[in-house]
Coordinates of C-alpha atoms in Angstrom, one line a residue:
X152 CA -5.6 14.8 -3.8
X153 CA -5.2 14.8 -0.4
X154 CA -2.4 15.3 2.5
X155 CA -2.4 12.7 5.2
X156 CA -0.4 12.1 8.4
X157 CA 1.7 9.0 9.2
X158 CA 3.8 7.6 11.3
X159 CA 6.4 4.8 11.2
X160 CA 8.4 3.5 13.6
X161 CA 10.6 0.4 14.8
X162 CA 8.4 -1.3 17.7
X163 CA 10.2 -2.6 20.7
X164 CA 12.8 0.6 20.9
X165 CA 11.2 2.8 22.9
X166 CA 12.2 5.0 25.6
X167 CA 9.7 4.5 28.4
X168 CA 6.4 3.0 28.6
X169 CA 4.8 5.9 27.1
X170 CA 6.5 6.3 23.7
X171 CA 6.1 4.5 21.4
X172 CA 9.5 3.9 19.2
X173 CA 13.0 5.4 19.9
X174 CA 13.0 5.7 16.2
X175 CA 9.3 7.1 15.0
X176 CA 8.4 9.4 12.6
X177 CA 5.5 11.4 12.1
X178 CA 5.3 13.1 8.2
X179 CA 3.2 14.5 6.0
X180 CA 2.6 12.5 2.7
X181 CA 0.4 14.2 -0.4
X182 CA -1.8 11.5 -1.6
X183 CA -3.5 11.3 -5.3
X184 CA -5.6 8.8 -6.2
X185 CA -5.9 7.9 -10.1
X186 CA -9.2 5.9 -10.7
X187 CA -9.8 3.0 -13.5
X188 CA -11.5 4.0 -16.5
X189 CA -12.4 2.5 -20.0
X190 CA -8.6 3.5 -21.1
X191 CA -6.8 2.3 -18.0
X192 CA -8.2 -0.6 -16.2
X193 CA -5.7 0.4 -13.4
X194 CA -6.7 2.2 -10.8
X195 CA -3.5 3.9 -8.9
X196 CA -2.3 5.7 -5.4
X197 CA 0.3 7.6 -5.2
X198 CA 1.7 9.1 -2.1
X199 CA 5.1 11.5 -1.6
X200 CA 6.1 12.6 1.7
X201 CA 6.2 16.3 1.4
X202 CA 7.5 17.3 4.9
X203 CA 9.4 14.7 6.9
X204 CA 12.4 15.1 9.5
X205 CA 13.5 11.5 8.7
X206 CA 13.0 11.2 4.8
X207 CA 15.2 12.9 1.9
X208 CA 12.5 11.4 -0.2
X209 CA 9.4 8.6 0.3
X210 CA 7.4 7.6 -2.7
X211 CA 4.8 4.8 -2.9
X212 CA 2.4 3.6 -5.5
X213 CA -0.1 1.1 -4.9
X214 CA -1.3 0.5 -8.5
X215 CA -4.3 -2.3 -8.5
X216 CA -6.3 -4.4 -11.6
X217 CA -9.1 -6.6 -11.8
X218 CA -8.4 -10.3 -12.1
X219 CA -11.1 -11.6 -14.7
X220 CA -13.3 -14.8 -13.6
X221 CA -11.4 -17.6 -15.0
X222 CA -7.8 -16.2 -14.2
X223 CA -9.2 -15.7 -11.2
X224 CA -10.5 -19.5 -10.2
X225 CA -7.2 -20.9 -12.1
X226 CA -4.0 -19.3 -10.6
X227 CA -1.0 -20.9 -11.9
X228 CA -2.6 -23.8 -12.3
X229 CA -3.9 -24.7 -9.3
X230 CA -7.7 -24.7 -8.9
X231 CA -8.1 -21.9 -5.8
X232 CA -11.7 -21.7 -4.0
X233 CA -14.4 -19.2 -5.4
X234 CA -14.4 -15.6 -3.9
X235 CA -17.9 -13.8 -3.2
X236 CA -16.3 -11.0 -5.2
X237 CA -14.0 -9.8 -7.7
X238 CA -10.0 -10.4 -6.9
X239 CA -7.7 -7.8 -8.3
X240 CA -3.9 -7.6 -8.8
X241 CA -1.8 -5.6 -6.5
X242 CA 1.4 -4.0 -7.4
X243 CA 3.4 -1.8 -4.3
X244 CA 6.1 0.0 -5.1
X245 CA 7.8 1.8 -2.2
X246 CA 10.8 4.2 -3.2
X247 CA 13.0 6.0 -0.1
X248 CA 16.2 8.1 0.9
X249 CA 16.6 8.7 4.3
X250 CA 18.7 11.3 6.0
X251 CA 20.4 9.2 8.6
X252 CA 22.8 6.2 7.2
X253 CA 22.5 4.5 10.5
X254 CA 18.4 4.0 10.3
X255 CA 19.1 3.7 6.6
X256 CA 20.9 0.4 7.1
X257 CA 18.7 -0.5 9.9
X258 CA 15.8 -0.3 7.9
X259 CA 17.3 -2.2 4.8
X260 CA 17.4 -5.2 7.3
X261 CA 13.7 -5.1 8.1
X262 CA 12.1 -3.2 5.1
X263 CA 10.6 -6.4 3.1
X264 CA 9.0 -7.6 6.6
X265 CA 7.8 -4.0 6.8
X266 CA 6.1 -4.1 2.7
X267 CA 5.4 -7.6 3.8
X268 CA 2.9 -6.2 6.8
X269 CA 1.7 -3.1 4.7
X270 CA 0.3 -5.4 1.7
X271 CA -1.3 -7.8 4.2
X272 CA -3.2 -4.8 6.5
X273 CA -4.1 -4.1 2.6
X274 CA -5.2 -7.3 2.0
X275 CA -7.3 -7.8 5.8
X276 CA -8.9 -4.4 4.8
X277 CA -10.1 -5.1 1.4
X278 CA -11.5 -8.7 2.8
X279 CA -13.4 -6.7 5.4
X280 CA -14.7 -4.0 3.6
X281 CA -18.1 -4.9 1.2
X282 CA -17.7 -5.0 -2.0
X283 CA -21.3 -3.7 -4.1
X284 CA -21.3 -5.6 -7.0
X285 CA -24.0 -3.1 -8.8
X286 CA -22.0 0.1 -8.1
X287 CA -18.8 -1.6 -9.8
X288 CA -20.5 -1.7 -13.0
X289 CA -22.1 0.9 -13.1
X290 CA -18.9 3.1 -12.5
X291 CA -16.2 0.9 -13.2
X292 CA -14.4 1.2 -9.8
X293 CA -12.6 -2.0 -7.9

């Protein structure tokens, strides 16, 4: 478990050249990660913001399984091209209540453009990060 720093913002509404958003938000989340095992073939993160100005309450869980061989060359029927690793399934759950109704309703209007951008930095980051083949198997880790 660990406590980790963020911020979020809405680009384009800032004050001067120097800030960054008119509406940003810095905030402490606790994260916990829950690794795959020989039960649970799911391997889950959890975060919770535990001290935001912004936030009544932000939960996330990114919860991610491996995609076996053939599921993984044969996605709904459609042959895709082979991968140099494993693929997995990602699931990304993000559950908020914010303190301020007027940036609640603004951010209902962007929010799936916002998951929308978090799962693909996800995505770019996995693809650039190596993935050691040997290490999986031996301790059952994506």
């Amino acid at each position: 478990m660990m406590d980790a720093v963020l911020r979020v913002g809405l680009p384009g509404l800032s004050l001067s050249a120097s800030s960054d958003s008119l509406l940003e938000e810095r905030y402490v989340s606790r994260v916990r990660m829950i690794p795959a095992s020989e039960t649970t073939p799911l391997w889950t993160i959890e975060a919770k913001s535990i001290q935001s100005n912004l936030f009544d309450s932000l939960k996330s869980r990114w919860q991610l399984s491996l995609i076996d061989d053939h599921a993984n060359n044969n996605v709904h029927g459609q042959q895709q091209q082979q991968q140099s690793g494993p693929s997995c399934n990602v699931n990304f759950e993000v559950e908020m209540q914010l303190s301020n109704p007027l940036i609640s309703f603004t951010l209902d209007r962007v929010l799936k453009d916002v998951a929308k951008a978090q799962v693909e930095a996800f995505e770019k980051r996995c693809r650039a990060v190596p993935f050691d083949n040997e290490s999986n198997n031996n301790n059952n880790k994506l």
